[in-house]
Amino acid sequence: MADYDILVTDLSVIVTADPERSSSENPLGRVESGVIGVKDGRLAYVGPASGLPRDAQAAETFSARNAVAFPGLIDGHTHPVFGGSREDEYARRLSGVPYMRIAAEGGGINRTVRDTRLATEDELFGRSRRWLDEMLRQGVTTLEAKSGYGLDMQTELKMLSVIGRLDREHAMDVVPTFLGAHEFPPEYRERREAYVNLVIGEMLPAVEAQGIARFCDVFCEQGVFTIGQTSRILNAAMDRGLTPRFHADEFVESGGALLACEIGAVAADHLTAVGKNAIAAMEQSDVIACLLPSTSYYLGHGHYAPARAFLEKGVRVALASDFNPGSSVGCNLPLTVNTACTQMKMTFAEALLAVTRHAAESLLLGDRLGQLRQGYQADILLLDIPRPEYFVYHFGRNHTWKVLKKGRIAYESPFEPVFLS
């Protein structure tokens, strides 16, 4: 029997993101002139070619032609299941019409809710699968996907069913999150406590019985769900076996990050308006800061989350695209990485760890994803770049050459490589 199912040879650099290989001089755990061996969908060897036994046997060997290898990218905050689109609203916003006016006229999230309620499960699945295909081509091998455009029992469960089907049928790992508390639907606009009670008393038991969702999210923000309402929902979700992570302090400092620390959420997301006290509290906690710079870019307000403040306090930072039909209509996680570097002053190493190792940790998958490390799942991104830093240096180009998911090729670029021999 062969030692390896696949040997990937002739790698110019392997970026392992393995903390055991990392140092201040080598924060990404880079390995030069490397080889990767895969057995049964897991990484069996990651290291220099000189360390591979000469008599090692493989069922298949292919040359990477001096490609750079990264761990498969992980997008830890997305909303890819939705009906309709809102490009007309976007054009109005560009002409100066405030979002709140558009929402008051029936637009915004509630417009997407109407379209999603009308769509069939098969329609939502087919549309979402195309978005996932696009993300895979950009090197994303795992993503978190939220419900939240149903805001009623039937549609929320329908969305989670789509997300579960995507996880089963798509090459990616898809991590499901219940976001029934994304907004107040029109029929509950004047009865907000009644909707909170509906989420807690009826939706959460049904979500638990369905058995798909792993996380529970709430849009904790001024004008949406209050700190008290968010706490009630998330505590009830934990009683149902769901792990809390939620939208916090996006537009104003509302206490969301402090609540995340108090209840032990795995992550607090957005944090554009987070305050110093909350950053200090996160320093003393295990809460990961999941930052979404593409949203700030898309909304055009020029205000980004204080990534450097988190990093200087030792808070783990993840990055995500926040792909959704209203405030971040883009599936390009590499562009998110570039934006984090240019606008939030993250280093290349910090930003890459934020979409690999730390993103995996934010989804409670850090024991098997986010690193090129022996025993981990063989999710490998092979890049047509001369050195790792080129990934963020040359933005707007898709550098993906091949994507391996669980040791099998899930995507190959149809274009001839530029840099590979």
CSV table of C-alpha atoms in Angstrom, one decimal:
chain,number,residue,atom,x,y,z
A,1,MET,CA,0.0,0.0,0.0
A,2,ALA,CA,1.3,3.5,-0.9
A,3,ASP,CA,2.4,5.8,1.9
A,4,TYR,CA,0.4,8.6,0.4
A,5,ASP,CA,-2.6,9.0,-1.9
A,6,ILE,CA,-1.2,12.2,-3.3
A,7,LEU,CA,2.2,13.9,-3.2
A,8,VAL,CA,2.3,17.5,-4.2
A,9,THR,CA,5.9,18.3,-5.1
A,10,ASP,CA,7.9,21.3,-6.3
A,11,LEU,CA,6.2,23.8,-4.1
A,12,SER,CA,8.3,27.0,-3.8
A,13,VAL,CA,6.8,28.0,-0.4
A,14,ILE,CA,4.3,26.3,1.9
A,15,VAL,CA,2.5,28.8,4.2
A,16,THR,CA,1.5,26.5,7.0
A,17,ALA,CA,-0.1,28.9,9.4
A,18,ASP,CA,1.0,26.3,12.0
A,19,PRO,CA,1.9,28.0,15.3
A,20,GLU,CA,4.4,25.3,16.1
A,21,ARG,CA,6.4,26.4,13.0
A,22,SER,CA,5.9,30.1,13.6
A,23,SER,CA,8.2,32.7,15.2
A,24,SER,CA,8.5,36.4,15.2
A,25,GLU,CA,10.7,36.2,12.1
A,26,ASN,CA,8.4,33.6,10.4
A,27,PRO,CA,4.9,34.4,11.7
A,28,LEU,CA,3.2,32.3,9.0
A,29,GLY,CA,5.3,29.2,9.5
A,30,ARG,CA,6.7,29.2,6.0
A,31,VAL,CA,8.5,26.2,4.6
A,32,GLU,CA,10.7,26.7,1.6
A,33,SER,CA,11.0,24.1,-1.3
A,34,GLY,CA,8.2,22.0,0.2
A,35,VAL,CA,6.2,18.9,-0.4
A,36,ILE,CA,2.7,18.0,0.8
A,37,GLY,CA,1.6,14.4,1.2
A,38,VAL,CA,-2.1,13.5,1.6
A,39,LYS,CA,-3.6,10.2,2.9
A,40,ASP,CA,-7.3,9.6,3.4
A,41,GLY,CA,-8.2,13.2,2.9
A,42,ARG,CA,-5.8,14.4,5.6
A,43,LEU,CA,-2.3,15.9,5.6
A,44,ALA,CA,0.2,13.2,6.2
A,45,TYR,CA,3.4,15.1,5.4
A,46,VAL,CA,4.0,18.9,5.3
A,47,GLY,CA,7.6,20.0,5.1
A,48,PRO,CA,10.8,20.4,3.0
A,49,ALA,CA,11.4,18.0,0.2
A,50,SER,CA,14.7,17.1,1.9
A,51,GLY,CA,12.7,15.7,4.9
A,52,LEU,CA,10.6,13.2,2.8
A,53,PRO,CA,12.0,9.6,2.9
A,54,ARG,CA,13.5,8.7,-0.5
A,55,ASP,CA,11.5,5.5,-0.7
A,56,ALA,CA,8.2,7.2,-0.1
A,57,GLN,CA,5.5,5.9,-2.4
A,58,ALA,CA,2.4,7.7,-3.6
A,59,ALA,CA,-0.6,6.5,-5.7
A,60,GLU,CA,-0.4,9.9,-7.5
A,61,THR,CA,2.3,12.5,-7.7
A,62,PHE,CA,2.0,15.9,-9.4
A,63,SER,CA,4.4,18.8,-9.7
A,64,ALA,CA,3.1,22.1,-8.3
A,65,ARG,CA,5.5,23.9,-10.8
A,66,ASN,CA,6.8,26.2,-8.1
A,67,ALA,CA,3.4,27.3,-6.9
A,68,VAL,CA,2.8,28.8,-3.4
A,69,ALA,CA,0.6,26.7,-1.1
A,70,PHE,CA,-1.8,28.3,1.5
A,71,PRO,CA,-4.3,26.6,3.7
A,72,GLY,CA,-7.8,26.8,2.1
A,73,LEU,CA,-9.3,30.1,2.9
A,74,ILE,CA,-12.1,30.3,5.4
A,75,ASP,CA,-14.9,32.9,5.2
A,76,GLY,CA,-16.5,33.1,8.7
A,77,HIS,CA,-19.4,35.5,8.1
A,78,THR,CA,-21.7,35.3,5.1
A,79,HIS,CA,-25.3,35.6,4.1
A,80,PRO,CA,-25.3,33.7,0.7
A,81,VAL,CA,-28.9,32.4,0.8
A,82,PHE,CA,-31.4,35.0,-0.4
A,83,GLY,CA,-33.9,35.9,-3.0
A,84,GLY,CA,-33.9,38.9,-5.4
A,85,SER,CA,-31.4,41.7,-5.6
A,86,ARG,CA,-31.3,45.4,-4.7
A,87,GLU,CA,-29.2,47.2,-7.3
A,88,ASP,CA,-31.8,49.9,-7.7
A,89,GLU,CA,-31.6,50.7,-4.0
A,90,TYR,CA,-27.8,50.8,-4.3
A,91,ALA,CA,-28.1,53.4,-7.2
A,92,ARG,CA,-30.4,55.5,-5.0
A,93,ARG,CA,-27.9,55.4,-2.1
A,94,LEU,CA,-25.1,56.5,-4.5
A,95,SER,CA,-27.2,59.5,-5.4
A,96,GLY,CA,-27.6,60.4,-1.8
A,97,VAL,CA,-30.8,58.8,-0.5
A,98,PRO,CA,-30.2,57.6,3.1
A,99,TYR,CA,-30.5,53.9,3.8
A,100,MET,CA,-33.0,54.5,6.6
A,101,ARG,CA,-35.3,56.3,4.1
A,102,ILE,CA,-35.1,53.4,1.7
A,103,ALA,CA,-35.9,51.0,4.6
A,104,ALA,CA,-38.8,53.1,5.7
A,105,GLU,CA,-40.2,52.8,2.2
A,106,GLY,CA,-40.1,49.0,2.3
A,107,GLY,CA,-36.6,48.5,1.1
A,108,GLY,CA,-33.5,47.1,2.8
A,109,ILE,CA,-33.5,43.8,4.6
A,110,ASN,CA,-37.3,43.5,4.5
A,111,ARG,CA,-37.3,43.7,0.7
A,112,THR,CA,-35.0,40.7,0.6
A,113,VAL,CA,-37.2,39.0,3.2
A,114,ARG,CA,-40.2,39.3,0.8
A,115,ASP,CA,-38.2,37.9,-2.1
A,116,THR,CA,-36.8,35.1,0.0
A,117,ARG,CA,-40.2,34.1,1.4
A,118,LEU,CA,-41.5,33.8,-2.2
A,119,ALA,CA,-38.5,31.7,-3.5
A,120,THR,CA,-38.7,27.9,-3.4
A,121,GLU,CA,-36.0,25.8,-1.6
A,122,ASP,CA,-34.7,24.6,-5.0
A,123,GLU,CA,-34.5,28.1,-6.3
A,124,LEU,CA,-32.6,29.3,-3.3
A,125,PHE,CA,-30.3,26.3,-3.4
A,126,GLY,CA,-29.4,26.8,-7.1
A,127,ARG,CA,-28.7,30.5,-6.6
A,128,SER,CA,-26.6,29.9,-3.5
A,129,ARG,CA,-24.6,27.2,-5.1
A,130,ARG,CA,-23.5,29.6,-7.8
A,131,TRP,CA,-22.2,32.0,-5.1
A,132,LEU,CA,-20.3,29.2,-3.5
A,133,ASP,CA,-18.8,28.2,-6.8
A,134,GLU,CA,-17.5,31.7,-7.2
A,135,MET,CA,-16.0,31.7,-3.7
A,136,LEU,CA,-14.4,28.3,-4.4
A,137,ARG,CA,-12.7,29.8,-7.5
A,138,GLN,CA,-11.2,32.4,-5.2
A,139,GLY,CA,-9.7,29.8,-2.9
A,140,VAL,CA,-12.4,29.6,-0.2
A,141,THR,CA,-12.8,26.0,1.0
A,142,THR,CA,-15.0,26.6,4.2
A,143,LEU,CA,-17.6,29.3,4.9
A,144,GLU,CA,-20.2,30.1,7.6
A,145,ALA,CA,-23.7,30.7,6.1
A,146,LYS,CA,-26.5,32.4,7.9
A,147,SER,CA,-30.3,32.3,7.7
A,148,GLY,CA,-32.0,35.6,8.5
A,149,TYR,CA,-34.0,36.6,5.4
A,150,GLY,CA,-37.1,34.7,6.4
A,151,LEU,CA,-38.0,36.2,9.8
A,152,ASP,CA,-40.8,33.6,10.1
A,153,MET,CA,-40.7,30.0,11.1
A,154,GLN,CA,-41.2,28.5,7.6
A,155,THR,CA,-38.7,30.5,5.7
A,156,GLU,CA,-36.0,30.4,8.4
A,157,LEU,CA,-36.2,26.6,8.4
A,158,LYS,CA,-36.2,26.6,4.6
A,159,MET,CA,-33.0,28.7,4.5
A,160,LEU,CA,-31.3,26.4,7.0
A,161,SER,CA,-32.4,23.4,5.0
A,162,VAL,CA,-30.7,25.0,1.9
A,163,ILE,CA,-27.6,25.6,4.0
A,164,GLY,CA,-27.5,22.0,5.2
A,165,ARG,CA,-27.9,20.8,1.6
A,166,LEU,CA,-25.1,23.0,0.4
A,167,ASP,CA,-22.9,21.5,3.1
A,168,ARG,CA,-23.8,18.0,1.9
A,169,GLU,CA,-23.6,18.6,-1.8
A,170,HIS,CA,-21.0,21.3,-2.4
A,171,ALA,CA,-17.3,20.7,-2.3
A,172,MET,CA,-17.0,23.3,0.5
A,173,ASP,CA,-17.6,22.8,4.2
A,174,VAL,CA,-20.6,25.0,5.0
A,175,VAL,CA,-21.2,25.9,8.6
A,176,PRO,CA,-24.9,26.8,9.4
A,177,THR,CA,-25.9,29.7,11.6
A,178,PHE,CA,-29.5,30.6,12.7
A,179,LEU,CA,-30.1,34.4,12.4
A,180,GLY,CA,-33.8,34.6,13.0
A,181,ALA,CA,-33.1,37.8,14.9
A,182,HIS,CA,-31.7,39.7,11.9
A,183,GLU,CA,-34.4,42.4,11.8
A,184,PHE,CA,-38.0,42.8,12.9
A,185,PRO,CA,-40.4,41.7,10.1
A,186,PRO,CA,-43.1,44.2,9.0
A,187,GLU,CA,-45.8,42.3,10.8
A,188,TYR,CA,-44.0,42.7,14.1
A,189,ARG,CA,-42.7,46.2,13.6
A,190,GLU,CA,-44.9,47.5,16.4
A,191,ARG,CA,-44.8,44.4,18.5
A,192,ARG,CA,-41.1,43.8,19.0
A,193,GLU,CA,-41.2,41.9,22.2
A,194,ALA,CA,-43.7,39.6,20.7
A,195,TYR,CA,-41.2,38.8,17.9
A,196,VAL,CA,-38.4,38.2,20.4
A,197,ASN,CA,-40.8,35.8,22.2
A,198,LEU,CA,-41.5,34.1,18.9
A,199,VAL,CA,-37.8,33.6,18.2
A,200,ILE,CA,-37.2,32.2,21.7
A,201,GLY,CA,-40.4,30.2,22.2
A,202,GLU,CA,-41.1,28.8,18.8
A,203,MET,CA,-38.2,29.3,16.3
A,204,LEU,CA,-35.4,28.1,18.5
A,205,PRO,CA,-37.1,24.8,19.5
A,206,ALA,CA,-37.8,24.2,15.8
A,207,VAL,CA,-34.2,25.0,14.8
A,208,GLU,CA,-33.0,22.6,17.5
A,209,ALA,CA,-35.4,19.8,16.3
A,210,GLN,CA,-34.2,20.4,12.7
A,211,GLY,CA,-30.6,19.8,13.8
A,212,ILE,CA,-28.8,21.8,11.1
A,213,ALA,CA,-27.7,25.1,12.8
A,214,ARG,CA,-24.5,25.1,14.9
A,215,PHE,CA,-24.4,28.8,15.8
A,216,CYS,CA,-27.0,31.5,16.7
A,217,ASP,CA,-26.5,35.1,15.6
A,218,VAL,CA,-28.4,38.3,16.5
A,219,PHE,CA,-28.2,41.7,14.9
A,220,CYS,CA,-27.5,43.6,18.1
A,221,GLU,CA,-27.6,47.3,17.1
A,222,GLN,CA,-29.4,50.5,17.8
A,223,GLY,CA,-32.7,50.4,16.1
A,224,VAL,CA,-32.7,46.6,15.9
A,225,PHE,CA,-32.2,44.2,18.8
A,226,THR,CA,-31.3,45.7,22.2
A,227,ILE,CA,-28.7,44.3,24.5
A,228,GLY,CA,-31.4,42.9,26.7
A,229,GLN,CA,-33.2,41.2,23.8
A,230,THR,CA,-29.9,39.9,22.4
A,231,SER,CA,-28.9,38.4,25.8
A,232,ARG,CA,-32.3,36.7,26.1
A,233,ILE,CA,-32.1,35.2,22.6
A,234,LEU,CA,-28.5,34.0,22.9
A,235,ASN,CA,-28.9,32.5,26.3
A,236,ALA,CA,-32.0,30.6,25.1
A,237,ALA,CA,-30.0,29.5,22.1
A,238,MET,CA,-27.2,28.1,24.3
A,239,ASP,CA,-29.8,26.2,26.2
A,240,ARG,CA,-30.7,24.6,22.8
A,241,GLY,CA,-27.1,23.7,22.1
A,242,LEU,CA,-26.3,26.5,19.7
A,243,THR,CA,-23.0,28.5,20.1
A,244,PRO,CA,-23.4,32.3,20.2
A,245,ARG,CA,-21.7,34.7,17.8
A,246,PHE,CA,-23.3,37.9,16.7
A,247,HIS,CA,-23.3,41.3,15.0
A,248,ALA,CA,-22.0,43.8,17.6
A,249,ASP,CA,-21.2,47.5,17.7
A,250,GLU,CA,-21.3,48.0,13.9
A,251,PHE,CA,-22.8,51.5,13.7
A,252,VAL,CA,-22.8,52.7,17.4
A,253,GLU,CA,-21.2,51.4,20.5
A,254,SER,CA,-24.1,49.6,22.0
A,255,GLY,CA,-22.4,47.2,24.4
A,256,GLY,CA,-22.4,44.2,22.1
A,257,ALA,CA,-18.7,43.4,22.5
A,258,LEU,CA,-19.1,43.6,26.2
A,259,LEU,CA,-22.1,41.2,26.1
A,260,ALA,CA,-20.0,38.8,23.9
A,261,CYS,CA,-17.4,38.6,26.7
A,262,GLU,CA,-20.1,38.3,29.4
A,263,ILE,CA,-21.9,35.3,27.8
A,264,GLY,CA,-18.8,33.7,26.3
A,265,ALA,CA,-19.5,34.1,22.6
A,266,VAL,CA,-17.0,32.5,20.3
A,267,ALA,CA,-16.8,35.7,18.3
A,268,ALA,CA,-18.1,39.2,18.0
A,269,ASP,CA,-18.6,40.4,14.4
A,270,HIS,CA,-18.3,43.8,12.8
A,271,LEU,CA,-17.0,45.9,15.8
A,272,THR,CA,-16.6,49.1,13.6
A,273,ALA,CA,-17.8,51.3,16.5
A,274,VAL,CA,-16.3,49.3,19.4
A,275,GLY,CA,-15.0,51.2,22.4
A,276,LYS,CA,-11.8,51.0,24.4
A,277,ASN,CA,-13.5,49.4,27.4
A,278,ALA,CA,-14.8,46.6,25.2
A,279,ILE,CA,-11.4,46.0,23.6
A,280,ALA,CA,-9.9,45.7,27.1
A,281,ALA,CA,-12.6,43.2,28.0
A,282,MET,CA,-12.0,41.2,24.9
A,283,GLU,CA,-8.3,41.1,25.8
A,284,GLN,CA,-9.2,39.2,29.0
A,285,SER,CA,-11.6,36.9,27.2
A,286,ASP,CA,-11.4,34.2,24.4
A,287,VAL,CA,-13.8,36.1,22.1
A,288,ILE,CA,-12.5,36.5,18.6
A,289,ALA,CA,-12.9,39.8,16.8
A,290,CYS,CA,-14.4,39.0,13.4
A,291,LEU,CA,-13.9,42.1,11.3
A,292,LEU,CA,-15.7,42.8,8.0
A,293,PRO,CA,-13.8,45.5,6.1
A,294,SER,CA,-15.6,44.8,2.8
A,295,THR,CA,-18.8,46.1,4.4
A,296,SER,CA,-17.1,49.4,5.3
A,297,TYR,CA,-15.7,49.7,1.8
A,298,TYR,CA,-19.0,48.9,0.2
A,299,LEU,CA,-21.0,51.3,2.3
A,300,GLY,CA,-18.5,54.0,1.6
A,301,HIS,CA,-18.5,55.6,5.0
A,302,GLY,CA,-14.7,55.4,5.4
A,303,HIS,CA,-14.8,54.0,8.9
A,304,TYR,CA,-13.2,50.7,9.6
A,305,ALA,CA,-12.9,48.5,12.7
A,306,PRO,CA,-9.8,49.2,14.8
A,307,ALA,CA,-7.9,46.1,13.9
A,308,ARG,CA,-4.6,47.4,15.2
A,309,ALA,CA,-6.1,48.1,18.7
A,310,PHE,CA,-7.2,44.5,18.9
A,311,LEU,CA,-4.0,43.1,17.6
A,312,GLU,CA,-1.9,45.2,20.0
A,313,LYS,CA,-3.9,43.8,22.9
A,314,GLY,CA,-3.4,40.2,21.7
A,315,VAL,CA,-7.0,39.7,20.6
A,316,ARG,CA,-7.3,37.2,17.9
A,317,VAL,CA,-8.7,38.7,14.7
A,318,ALA,CA,-10.6,37.0,11.9
A,319,LEU,CA,-11.7,38.5,8.7
A,320,ALA,CA,-14.8,37.7,6.6
A,321,SER,CA,-16.5,39.0,3.5
A,322,ASP,CA,-20.0,39.5,5.0
A,323,PHE,CA,-21.3,38.7,1.5
A,324,ASN,CA,-25.0,39.7,1.5
A,325,PRO,CA,-27.4,41.5,-0.9
A,326,GLY,CA,-27.4,44.8,0.8
A,327,SER,CA,-24.2,46.0,2.5
A,328,SER,CA,-21.5,43.8,1.0
A,329,VAL,CA,-22.4,42.4,-2.4
A,330,GLY,CA,-19.1,40.7,-3.2
A,331,CYS,CA,-17.9,37.1,-2.9
A,332,ASN,CA,-14.2,38.1,-3.0
A,333,LEU,CA,-12.4,37.2,0.2
A,334,PRO,CA,-9.0,38.0,-1.2
A,335,LEU,CA,-10.2,41.5,-1.8
A,336,THR,CA,-11.3,41.6,1.9
A,337,VAL,CA,-7.7,40.6,2.8
A,338,ASN,CA,-6.3,43.4,0.7
A,339,THR,CA,-8.7,45.9,2.2
A,340,ALA,CA,-7.7,44.9,5.7
A,341,CYS,CA,-4.1,45.6,4.8
A,342,THR,CA,-4.6,48.9,3.1
A,343,GLN,CA,-7.4,50.4,5.2
A,344,MET,CA,-7.0,48.7,8.6
A,345,LYS,CA,-3.2,48.6,8.5
A,346,MET,CA,-2.9,44.9,9.1
A,347,THR,CA,0.2,43.2,8.0
A,348,PHE,CA,0.1,40.5,5.3
A,349,ALA,CA,0.8,37.8,7.9
A,350,GLU,CA,-1.9,39.1,10.3
A,351,ALA,CA,-4.5,39.3,7.5
A,352,LEU,CA,-3.7,35.9,6.1
A,353,LEU,CA,-3.9,34.3,9.6
A,354,ALA,CA,-7.3,36.0,9.9
A,355,VAL,CA,-8.7,34.0,6.9
A,356,THR,CA,-7.1,30.8,7.9
A,357,ARG,CA,-6.2,29.8,11.4
A,358,HIS,CA,-8.2,32.4,13.3
A,359,ALA,CA,-11.2,32.1,11.0
A,360,ALA,CA,-11.2,28.4,11.7
A,361,GLU,CA,-11.0,29.0,15.4
A,362,SER,CA,-14.0,31.4,15.1
A,363,LEU,CA,-16.0,28.5,13.8
A,364,LEU,CA,-14.7,26.1,16.4
A,365,LEU,CA,-12.9,24.2,13.7
A,366,GLY,CA,-9.3,25.1,14.7
A,367,ASP,CA,-8.5,21.5,15.5
A,368,ARG,CA,-8.8,20.4,11.9
A,369,LEU,CA,-8.9,23.4,9.5
A,370,GLY,CA,-7.0,26.6,8.9
A,371,GLN,CA,-3.5,25.2,8.9
A,372,LEU,CA,-1.3,23.0,6.7
A,373,ARG,CA,-0.3,20.7,9.5
A,374,GLN,CA,0.0,16.9,9.8
A,375,GLY,CA,-3.4,15.4,10.8
A,376,TYR,CA,-5.4,18.3,9.5
A,377,GLN,CA,-7.9,18.2,6.7
A,378,ALA,CA,-6.1,18.4,3.3
A,379,ASP,CA,-7.7,21.7,2.2
A,380,ILE,CA,-5.0,23.3,0.1
A,381,LEU,CA,-4.9,26.4,-2.1
A,382,LEU,CA,-2.2,26.4,-4.8
A,383,LEU,CA,-1.4,29.9,-6.1
A,384,ASP,CA,0.0,31.2,-9.3
A,385,ILE,CA,2.2,33.7,-7.5
A,386,PRO,CA,6.0,34.1,-7.2
A,387,ARG,CA,6.0,34.5,-3.4
A,388,PRO,CA,3.3,34.6,-0.7
A,389,GLU,CA,3.2,38.5,-0.4
A,390,TYR,CA,2.2,38.8,-4.0
A,391,PHE,CA,-1.3,37.5,-3.0
A,392,VAL,CA,-2.1,40.9,-1.4
A,393,TYR,CA,0.2,43.0,-3.5
A,394,HIS,CA,-1.6,42.4,-6.8
A,395,PHE,CA,-5.2,42.9,-6.0
A,396,GLY,CA,-8.2,42.3,-8.3
A,397,ARG,CA,-6.6,39.3,-10.0
A,398,ASN,CA,-7.6,35.7,-9.1
A,399,HIS,CA,-4.4,34.0,-8.2
A,400,THR,CA,-5.9,30.6,-7.7
A,401,TRP,CA,-4.3,27.8,-9.8
A,402,LYS,CA,-5.8,24.7,-8.1
A,403,VAL,CA,-7.9,24.1,-5.0
A,404,LEU,CA,-7.8,20.8,-3.1
A,405,LYS,CA,-10.6,19.9,-0.7
A,406,LYS,CA,-10.0,16.9,1.5
A,407,GLY,CA,-7.1,16.0,-0.8
A,408,ARG,CA,-9.1,16.0,-4.0
A,409,ILE,CA,-9.0,18.7,-6.7
A,410,ALA,CA,-12.2,20.7,-6.4
A,411,TYR,CA,-11.2,23.5,-8.8
A,412,GLU,CA,-8.6,24.1,-11.5
A,413,SER,CA,-8.1,27.4,-13.3
A,414,PRO,CA,-8.8,27.2,-17.0
A,415,PHE,CA,-6.1,29.8,-17.7
A,416,GLU,CA,-2.4,29.1,-18.3
A,417,PRO,CA,-0.4,30.2,-15.2
A,418,VAL,CA,1.6,33.4,-15.4
A,419,PHE,CA,4.4,32.6,-13.0
A,420,LEU,CA,4.6,28.8,-12.8
A,421,SER,CA,7.2,27.0,-14.7
